[in-house]
PDB file of C-alpha atoms in Angstrom:
ATOM      1  CA  UNK A1055      23.883  11.497  12.036  1.00 67.00           C
ATOM      2  CA  UNK A1056      22.557  14.958  11.239  1.00 82.00           C
ATOM      3  CA  UNK A1057      23.553  17.845  13.472  1.00 89.00           C
ATOM      4  CA  UNK A1058      20.035  18.426  14.826  1.00 87.00           C
ATOM      5  CA  UNK A1059      19.767  14.710  15.698  1.00 81.00           C
ATOM      6  CA  UNK A1060      23.074  14.835  17.543  1.00 83.00           C
ATOM      7  CA  UNK A1061      22.040  17.885  19.548  1.00 87.00           C
ATOM      8  CA  UNK A1062      18.596  16.459  20.402  1.00 83.00           C
ATOM      9  CA  UNK A1063      20.177  13.177  21.490  1.00 74.00           C
ATOM     10  CA  UNK A1064      22.663  14.863  23.827  1.00 78.00           C
ATOM     11  CA  UNK A1065      20.534  17.706  25.192  1.00 82.00           C
ATOM     12  CA  UNK A1066      17.049  17.638  26.734  1.00 76.00           C
ATOM     13  CA  UNK A1067      15.464  19.139  23.624  1.00 81.00           C
ATOM     14  CA  UNK A1068      13.566  18.112  20.505  1.00 83.00           C
ATOM     15  CA  UNK A1069      14.840  18.196  16.914  1.00 84.00           C
ATOM     16  CA  UNK A1070      12.708  21.278  16.286  1.00 89.00           C
ATOM     17  CA  UNK A1071      14.354  23.054  19.221  1.00 91.00           C
ATOM     18  CA  UNK A1072      17.759  21.939  17.929  1.00 91.00           C
ATOM     19  CA  UNK A1073      16.885  23.412  14.514  1.00 93.00           C
ATOM     20  CA  UNK A1074      16.052  26.686  16.214  1.00 93.00           C
ATOM     21  CA  UNK A1075      19.430  26.745  17.981  1.00 95.00           C
ATOM     22  CA  UNK A1076      21.198  26.228  14.647  1.00 95.00           C
ATOM     23  CA  UNK A1077      19.068  28.843  12.845  1.00 95.00           C
ATOM     24  CA  UNK A1078      19.749  31.409  15.573  1.00 95.00           C
ATOM     25  CA  UNK A1079      23.519  30.937  15.227  1.00 95.00           C
ATOM     26  CA  UNK A1080      23.944  29.416  18.665  1.00 94.00           C
ATOM     27  CA  UNK A1081      25.751  26.310  17.423  1.00 95.00           C
ATOM     28  CA  UNK A1082      29.421  26.137  16.466  1.00 95.00           C
ATOM     29  CA  UNK A1083      31.607  23.246  15.357  1.00 94.00           C
ATOM     30  CA  UNK A1084      35.247  23.774  16.365  1.00 93.00           C
ATOM     31  CA  UNK A1085      34.386  27.487  16.900  1.00 88.00           C
ATOM     32  CA  UNK A1086      32.995  27.823  13.345  1.00 93.00           C
ATOM     33  CA  UNK A1087      29.353  28.795  12.989  1.00 95.00           C
ATOM     34  CA  UNK A1088      27.303  25.753  11.971  1.00 94.00           C
ATOM     35  CA  UNK A1089      24.475  25.472   9.459  1.00 93.00           C
ATOM     36  CA  UNK A1090      21.894  22.700   9.051  1.00 91.00           C
ATOM     37  CA  UNK A1091      24.151  20.871   6.591  1.00 90.00           C
ATOM     38  CA  UNK A1092      27.565  21.415   8.183  1.00 90.00           C
ATOM     39  CA  UNK A1093      29.322  18.019   8.358  1.00 87.00           C
ATOM     40  CA  UNK A1094      31.036  16.958  11.566  1.00 83.00           C
ATOM     41  CA  UNK A1095      33.132  14.089  12.841  1.00 80.00           C
ATOM     42  CA  UNK A1096      33.061  12.257  16.202  1.00 69.00           C
ATOM     43  CA  UNK A1097      36.253  14.043  17.289  1.00 75.00           C
ATOM     44  CA  UNK A1098      34.864  17.520  16.514  1.00 85.00           C
ATOM     45  CA  UNK A1099      33.930  19.835  19.366  1.00 89.00           C
ATOM     46  CA  UNK A1100      30.395  21.202  19.249  1.00 92.00           C
ATOM     47  CA  UNK A1101      29.497  24.335  21.214  1.00 93.00           C
ATOM     48  CA  UNK A1102      25.999  25.509  22.178  1.00 94.00           C
ATOM     49  CA  UNK A1103      26.013  29.146  23.320  1.00 92.00           C
ATOM     50  CA  UNK A1104      29.792  28.843  23.765  1.00 91.00           C
ATOM     51  CA  UNK A1105      29.344  25.821  26.057  1.00 90.00           C
ATOM     52  CA  UNK A1106      31.018  22.585  24.981  1.00 89.00           C
ATOM     53  CA  UNK A1107      28.452  19.854  24.324  1.00 87.00           C
ATOM     54  CA  UNK A1108      29.599  16.665  25.997  1.00 78.00           C
ATOM     55  CA  UNK A1109      28.112  13.614  24.248  1.00 71.00           C
ATOM     56  CA  UNK A1110      26.295  11.080  26.355  1.00 64.00           C
ATOM     57  CA  UNK A1111      27.655   7.586  26.663  1.00 56.00           C
ATOM     58  CA  UNK A1112      26.834   5.449  23.639  1.00 57.00           C
ATOM     59  CA  UNK A1113      25.660   2.637  25.912  1.00 73.00           C
ATOM     60  CA  UNK A1114      21.926   2.048  25.830  1.00 86.00           C
ATOM     61  CA  UNK A1115      19.366  -0.585  26.683  1.00 91.00           C
ATOM     62  CA  UNK A1116      16.343  -1.928  24.819  1.00 94.00           C
ATOM     63  CA  UNK A1117      13.697  -4.125  26.399  1.00 96.00           C
ATOM     64  CA  UNK A1118      10.879  -6.208  24.952  1.00 97.00           C
ATOM     65  CA  UNK A1119       7.571  -6.060  26.812  1.00 98.00           C
ATOM     66  CA  UNK A1120       4.691  -8.439  26.099  1.00 98.00           C
ATOM     67  CA  UNK A1121       1.906  -5.893  26.452  1.00 98.00           C
ATOM     68  CA  UNK A1122      -1.462  -7.351  27.469  1.00 98.00           C
ATOM     69  CA  UNK A1123      -4.808  -6.004  26.307  1.00 97.00           C
ATOM     70  CA  UNK A1124      -6.244  -3.320  28.551  1.00 96.00           C
ATOM     71  CA  UNK A1125      -3.116  -1.191  29.002  1.00 97.00           C
ATOM     72  CA  UNK A1126      -2.316   2.172  27.447  1.00 95.00           C
ATOM     73  CA  UNK A1127       1.129   2.881  26.024  1.00 95.00           C
ATOM     74  CA  UNK A1128       1.361   6.080  28.018  1.00 92.00           C
ATOM     75  CA  UNK A1129       2.902   7.405  31.210  1.00 89.00           C
ATOM     76  CA  UNK A1130      -0.513   8.327  32.638  1.00 89.00           C
ATOM     77  CA  UNK A1131      -4.175   8.511  31.612  1.00 89.00           C
ATOM     78  CA  UNK A1132      -6.652  11.245  32.549  1.00 86.00           C
ATOM     79  CA  UNK A1133      -9.471   8.667  32.485  1.00 89.00           C
ATOM     80  CA  UNK A1134      -7.780   6.428  35.020  1.00 90.00           C
ATOM     81  CA  UNK A1135      -7.113   3.517  32.682  1.00 93.00           C
ATOM     82  CA  UNK A1136      -4.152   1.270  33.397  1.00 95.00           C
ATOM     83  CA  UNK A1137      -0.881   2.157  31.646  1.00 96.00           C
ATOM     84  CA  UNK A1138       2.133   0.013  30.805  1.00 97.00           C
ATOM     85  CA  UNK A1139       4.216   1.850  33.397  1.00 96.00           C
ATOM     86  CA  UNK A1140       1.978   0.545  36.170  1.00 95.00           C
ATOM     87  CA  UNK A1141       3.009  -2.963  35.157  1.00 95.00           C
ATOM     88  CA  UNK A1142       6.644  -2.332  34.260  1.00 95.00           C
ATOM     89  CA  UNK A1143       9.309  -2.344  36.962  1.00 93.00           C
ATOM     90  CA  UNK A1144      10.366   1.050  38.335  1.00 92.00           C
ATOM     91  CA  UNK A1145      13.799   0.768  36.669  1.00 91.00           C
ATOM     92  CA  UNK A1146      12.065   1.176  33.280  1.00 93.00           C
ATOM     93  CA  UNK A1147      10.258   4.361  34.298  1.00 91.00           C
ATOM     94  CA  UNK A1148      12.593   6.523  32.193  1.00 92.00           C
ATOM     95  CA  UNK A1149      12.367   4.288  29.108  1.00 95.00           C
ATOM     96  CA  UNK A1150      10.425   5.489  26.052  1.00 95.00           C
ATOM     97  CA  UNK A1151       8.109   3.221  24.043  1.00 96.00           C
ATOM     98  CA  UNK A1152       9.087   2.676  20.408  1.00 95.00           C
ATOM     99  CA  UNK A1153       5.771   3.106  18.646  1.00 89.00           C
ATOM    100  CA  UNK A1154       2.451   2.143  20.186  1.00 89.00           C
ATOM    101  CA  UNK A1155      -0.091  -0.613  20.570  1.00 93.00           C
ATOM    102  CA  UNK A1156      -3.623   0.560  21.290  1.00 93.00           C
ATOM    103  CA  UNK A1157      -5.585  -0.278  24.444  1.00 94.00           C
ATOM    104  CA  UNK A1158      -7.286  -3.344  22.915  1.00 95.00           C
ATOM    105  CA  UNK A1159      -4.131  -4.749  21.264  1.00 96.00           C
ATOM    106  CA  UNK A1160      -1.406  -6.935  22.693  1.00 98.00           C
ATOM    107  CA  UNK A1161       2.036  -8.223  21.857  1.00 98.00           C
ATOM    108  CA  UNK A1162       5.579  -7.026  21.337  1.00 98.00           C
ATOM    109  CA  UNK A1163       6.428  -3.508  22.495  1.00 98.00           C
ATOM    110  CA  UNK A1164      10.003  -2.219  22.467  1.00 98.00           C
ATOM    111  CA  UNK A1165      11.221   0.421  24.920  1.00 97.00           C
ATOM    112  CA  UNK A1166      14.623   2.122  25.180  1.00 95.00           C
ATOM    113  CA  UNK A1167      16.511   4.576  27.362  1.00 91.00           C
ATOM    114  CA  UNK A1168      18.069   6.169  24.253  1.00 90.00           C
ATOM    115  CA  UNK A1169      16.309   8.936  22.310  1.00 87.00           C
ATOM    116  CA  UNK A1170      18.488   8.106  19.323  1.00 87.00           C
ATOM    117  CA  UNK A1171      17.406   4.452  19.270  1.00 92.00           C
ATOM    118  CA  UNK A1172      13.738   5.316  19.813  1.00 93.00           C
ATOM    119  CA  UNK A1173      13.747   7.845  16.971  1.00 90.00           C
ATOM    120  CA  UNK A1174      15.657   5.594  14.560  1.00 91.00           C
ATOM    121  CA  UNK A1175      13.452   2.539  15.109  1.00 94.00           C
ATOM    122  CA  UNK A1176      10.155   4.426  15.251  1.00 91.00           C
ATOM    123  CA  UNK A1177      10.740   6.039  11.856  1.00 89.00           C
ATOM    124  CA  UNK A1178      12.328   2.999  10.227  1.00 92.00           C
ATOM    125  CA  UNK A1179      10.997   0.778   7.457  1.00 92.00           C
ATOM    126  CA  UNK A1180      11.648  -2.349   9.537  1.00 95.00           C
ATOM    127  CA  UNK A1181       8.903  -4.940   9.212  1.00 96.00           C
ATOM    128  CA  UNK A1182       6.153  -5.140  11.827  1.00 96.00           C
ATOM    129  CA  UNK A1183       4.364  -8.485  11.945  1.00 97.00           C
ATOM    130  CA  UNK A1184       0.880  -8.996  13.424  1.00 98.00           C
ATOM    131  CA  UNK A1185      -1.461 -11.892  14.056  1.00 98.00           C
ATOM    132  CA  UNK A1186      -5.024 -10.750  13.339  1.00 98.00           C
ATOM    133  CA  UNK A1187      -8.414 -12.317  13.938  1.00 98.00           C
ATOM    134  CA  UNK A1188     -11.342 -10.743  12.112  1.00 97.00           C
ATOM    135  CA  UNK A1189     -15.066 -11.318  11.917  1.00 97.00           C
ATOM    136  CA  UNK A1190     -16.060 -12.922   8.622  1.00 96.00           C
ATOM    137  CA  UNK A1191     -13.920 -13.883   5.666  1.00 96.00           C
ATOM    138  CA  UNK A1192     -11.085 -12.242   3.731  1.00 96.00           C
ATOM    139  CA  UNK A1193     -12.556 -11.128   0.394  1.00 93.00           C
ATOM    140  CA  UNK A1194     -10.982 -10.418  -2.987  1.00 95.00           C
ATOM    141  CA  UNK A1195     -11.262  -6.610  -2.637  1.00 95.00           C
ATOM    142  CA  UNK A1196      -9.576  -6.756   0.731  1.00 95.00           C
ATOM    143  CA  UNK A1197      -6.707  -8.877  -0.620  1.00 96.00           C
ATOM    144  CA  UNK A1198      -6.251  -6.538  -3.576  1.00 96.00           C
ATOM    145  CA  UNK A1199      -6.010  -3.555  -1.210  1.00 95.00           C
ATOM    146  CA  UNK A1200      -3.411  -5.381   0.880  1.00 95.00           C
ATOM    147  CA  UNK A1201      -1.315  -6.173  -2.171  1.00 94.00           C
ATOM    148  CA  UNK A1202      -1.521  -2.776  -3.861  1.00 94.00           C
ATOM    149  CA  UNK A1203      -2.104  -0.349  -1.002  1.00 93.00           C
ATOM    150  CA  UNK A1204      -5.168   1.837  -0.635  1.00 92.00           C
ATOM    151  CA  UNK A1205      -6.343   5.357   0.190  1.00 92.00           C
ATOM    152  CA  UNK A1206      -8.952   5.109   2.919  1.00 88.00           C
ATOM    153  CA  UNK A1207     -11.398   7.831   3.879  1.00 85.00           C
ATOM    154  CA  UNK A1208     -13.396   8.166   7.065  1.00 77.00           C
ATOM    155  CA  UNK A1209     -12.595   7.733  10.747  1.00 73.00           C
ATOM    156  CA  UNK A1210     -13.714   4.135  11.182  1.00 76.00           C
ATOM    157  CA  UNK A1211     -11.248   2.320  13.445  1.00 74.00           C
ATOM    158  CA  UNK A1212      -9.413   5.559  14.285  1.00 68.00           C
ATOM    159  CA  UNK A1213      -8.749   6.968  17.737  1.00 73.00           C
ATOM    160  CA  UNK A1214     -11.802   8.943  18.979  1.00 68.00           C
ATOM    161  CA  UNK A1215      -9.740  12.166  18.968  1.00 74.00           C
ATOM    162  CA  UNK A1216      -8.228  11.617  15.521  1.00 72.00           C
ATOM    163  CA  UNK A1217      -8.939  14.261  12.871  1.00 72.00           C
ATOM    164  CA  UNK A1218      -7.083  12.437  10.092  1.00 75.00           C
ATOM    165  CA  UNK A1219      -9.979  11.546   7.791  1.00 77.00           C
ATOM    166  CA  UNK A1220      -7.831  10.300   4.917  1.00 82.00           C
ATOM    167  CA  UNK A1221      -4.898   7.905   5.108  1.00 86.00           C
ATOM    168  CA  UNK A1222      -2.728   6.321   2.428  1.00 90.00           C
ATOM    169  CA  UNK A1223      -1.820   2.755   3.382  1.00 90.00           C
ATOM    170  CA  UNK A1224       1.151   1.082   1.734  1.00 91.00           C
ATOM    171  CA  UNK A1225       0.987  -2.513   0.487  1.00 94.00           C
ATOM    172  CA  UNK A1226       1.217  -5.163   3.197  1.00 95.00           C
ATOM    173  CA  UNK A1227       2.123  -8.817   3.063  1.00 96.00           C
ATOM    174  CA  UNK A1228      -0.681 -11.201   4.034  1.00 96.00           C
ATOM    175  CA  UNK A1229      -0.612 -14.871   4.936  1.00 97.00           C
ATOM    176  CA  UNK A1230      -4.079 -16.316   5.523  1.00 97.00           C
ATOM    177  CA  UNK A1231      -4.070 -18.894   8.311  1.00 97.00           C
ATOM    178  CA  UNK A1232      -7.824 -19.516   8.270  1.00 97.00           C
ATOM    179  CA  UNK A1233     -10.502 -18.065   6.017  1.00 96.00           C
ATOM    180  CA  UNK A1234     -14.111 -18.728   7.111  1.00 96.00           C
ATOM    181  CA  UNK A1235     -17.399 -16.875   6.885  1.00 94.00           C
ATOM    182  CA  UNK A1236     -17.635 -16.731  10.707  1.00 97.00           C
ATOM    183  CA  UNK A1237     -14.088 -15.591  11.445  1.00 97.00           C
ATOM    184  CA  UNK A1238     -10.654 -15.580   9.826  1.00 98.00           C
ATOM    185  CA  UNK A1239      -7.054 -15.535  11.040  1.00 98.00           C
ATOM    186  CA  UNK A1240      -4.163 -13.981   9.156  1.00 97.00           C
ATOM    187  CA  UNK A1241      -0.614 -12.758   9.556  1.00 98.00           C
ATOM    188  CA  UNK A1242       0.080  -9.250   8.279  1.00 97.00           C
ATOM    189  CA  UNK A1243       3.511  -7.749   7.700  1.00 96.00           C
ATOM    190  CA  UNK A1244       3.848  -3.961   7.394  1.00 94.00           C
ATOM    191  CA  UNK A1245       6.860  -1.729   6.840  1.00 90.00           C
ATOM    192  CA  UNK A1246       5.450   1.338   8.564  1.00 79.00           C
ATOM    193  CA  UNK A1247       3.530   2.024  11.718  1.00 73.00           C
ATOM    194  CA  UNK A1248       0.799   4.597  11.182  1.00 79.00           C
ATOM    195  CA  UNK A1249      -1.587   5.091  14.080  1.00 78.00           C
ATOM    196  CA  UNK A1250      -4.244   2.341  14.141  1.00 86.00           C
ATOM    197  CA  UNK A1251      -3.419   1.510  10.539  1.00 90.00           C
ATOM    198  CA  UNK A1252      -4.659  -2.085  10.715  1.00 93.00           C
ATOM    199  CA  UNK A1253      -7.903  -1.279  12.523  1.00 93.00           C
ATOM    200  CA  UNK A1254      -8.660   1.513  10.069  1.00 92.00           C
ATOM    201  CA  UNK A1255      -7.942  -0.796   7.139  1.00 94.00           C
ATOM    202  CA  UNK A1256     -10.465  -3.403   8.266  1.00 95.00           C
ATOM    203  CA  UNK A1257     -12.998  -0.762   9.375  1.00 93.00           C
ATOM    204  CA  UNK A1258     -12.906   0.542   5.793  1.00 92.00           C
ATOM    205  CA  UNK A1259     -14.200  -2.883   4.712  1.00 94.00           C
ATOM    206  CA  UNK A1260     -16.772  -2.957   7.548  1.00 94.00           C
ATOM    207  CA  UNK A1261     -14.925  -5.894   9.114  1.00 95.00           C
ATOM    208  CA  UNK A1262     -14.535  -5.919  12.932  1.00 95.00           C
ATOM    209  CA  UNK A1263     -11.101  -6.818  14.304  1.00 96.00           C
ATOM    210  CA  UNK A1264     -11.567  -9.387  17.075  1.00 97.00           C
ATOM    211  CA  UNK A1265      -7.918  -9.703  18.079  1.00 97.00           C
ATOM    212  CA  UNK A1266      -4.695  -7.933  17.165  1.00 97.00           C
ATOM    213  CA  UNK A1267      -1.272  -9.016  18.387  1.00 98.00           C
ATOM    214  CA  UNK A1268       2.174  -7.834  17.286  1.00 98.00           C
ATOM    215  CA  UNK A1269       4.672 -10.709  17.226  1.00 98.00           C
ATOM    216  CA  UNK A1270       7.709  -9.160  15.530  1.00 98.00           C
ATOM    217  CA  UNK A1271       9.407  -5.799  15.099  1.00 97.00           C
ATOM    218  CA  UNK A1272      12.279  -6.035  12.622  1.00 96.00           C
ATOM    219  CA  UNK A1273      14.851  -8.457  14.001  1.00 96.00           C
ATOM    220  CA  UNK A1274      13.082  -8.897  17.361  1.00 97.00           C
ATOM    221  CA  UNK A1275      10.495 -11.644  17.903  1.00 97.00           C
ATOM    222  CA  UNK A1276       8.025 -12.037  20.760  1.00 97.00           C
ATOM    223  CA  UNK A1277       8.430 -15.828  20.773  1.00 93.00           C
ATOM    224  CA  UNK A1278       7.429 -17.407  24.109  1.00 93.00           C
ATOM    225  CA  UNK A1279       7.742 -14.305  26.320  1.00 96.00           C
ATOM    226  CA  UNK A1280       4.780 -14.524  28.749  1.00 97.00           C
ATOM    227  CA  UNK A1281       2.127 -11.810  28.785  1.00 97.00           C
ATOM    228  CA  UNK A1282       3.093  -8.951  31.106  1.00 97.00           C
ATOM    229  CA  UNK A1283       6.788  -9.937  31.208  1.00 97.00           C
ATOM    230  CA  UNK A1284       9.903  -8.169  29.912  1.00 97.00           C
ATOM    231  CA  UNK A1285      13.323  -9.159  28.652  1.00 95.00           C
ATOM    232  CA  UNK A1286      16.359  -7.317  27.325  1.00 94.00           C
ATOM    233  CA  UNK A1287      17.410  -7.809  23.730  1.00 91.00           C
ATOM    234  CA  UNK A1288      19.677 -10.817  23.421  1.00 90.00           C
ATOM    235  CA  UNK A1289      23.263 -10.467  22.053  1.00 86.00           C
ATOM    236  CA  UNK A1290      22.222 -11.370  18.502  1.00 90.00           C
ATOM    237  CA  UNK A1291      19.426  -8.769  18.545  1.00 93.00           C
ATOM    238  CA  UNK A1292      21.820  -6.114  19.886  1.00 90.00           C
ATOM    239  CA  UNK A1293      24.239  -6.907  17.037  1.00 88.00           C
ATOM    240  CA  UNK A1294      21.437  -6.466  14.521  1.00 92.00           C
ATOM    241  CA  UNK A1295      20.435  -3.195  16.193  1.00 92.00           C
ATOM    242  CA  UNK A1296      23.974  -1.789  16.066  1.00 86.00           C
ATOM    243  CA  UNK A1297      24.235  -2.757  12.388  1.00 88.00           C
ATOM    244  CA  UNK A1298      20.893  -1.078  11.706  1.00 90.00           C
ATOM    245  CA  UNK A1299      21.970   2.121  13.509  1.00 87.00           C
ATOM    246  CA  UNK A1300      25.251   2.234  11.618  1.00 79.00           C
ATOM    247  CA  UNK A1301      23.374   1.855   8.337  1.00 79.00           C
ATOM    248  CA  UNK A1302      20.884   4.571   9.293  1.00 74.00           C
ATOM    249  CA  UNK A1303      23.728   6.896  10.261  1.00 64.00           C
ATOM    250  CA  UNK A1304      25.305   6.632   6.807  1.00 59.00           C
ATOM    251  CA  UNK A1305      22.015   6.760   4.877  1.00 59.00           C
TER     252      UNK A1305
END
């Protein structure tokens, strides 16, 4: 783990704020002034403004929520729309969503009480798998763009407040379940999670998305979890998560 990650995980601050602390000479490792690249070990003592930083417990929780359509992945909404935290139990109030699903989408949403876990999973290349229903058929140009990736221009399918008019989309795996001129069903697998990436992809081809549901995030599957319900990761999923975190730490 990098020093700024460690500080951000154990203090109520962001990585950028942790960088500032290091740049200003406020961080020491075993009483030696630290830089951005100073290595450290678990047994080392880290001081912030001469105060010993006491690491948080390494215990954490991750829950799977089957988000229904019509909920925002947000703590509150200034337009009064329903948020996931109005449906989730109060004990999950301090959990942070790992990525997002837009208001009209449903499916698997992970949440954790660990900033480290949230950051690692959100910026990972773990596969995200979606079931999609679109209006019309899947054409050759669309399949080629899925296989090779594409640079899209325009704000079709984007969030109304988005100013990102150009987006480079990486190749995605596609399994066509049904291909018909009225509507088609397919399973898409992505290794990144750009904002509204799928909706913007199909909007580029003037193809309305009728339904979008995430069914897998890495080693975690939605399976038969009912809509609006939650569950903790099972022991096998936690083992996979710990292995992933260990690998990310040494990357």
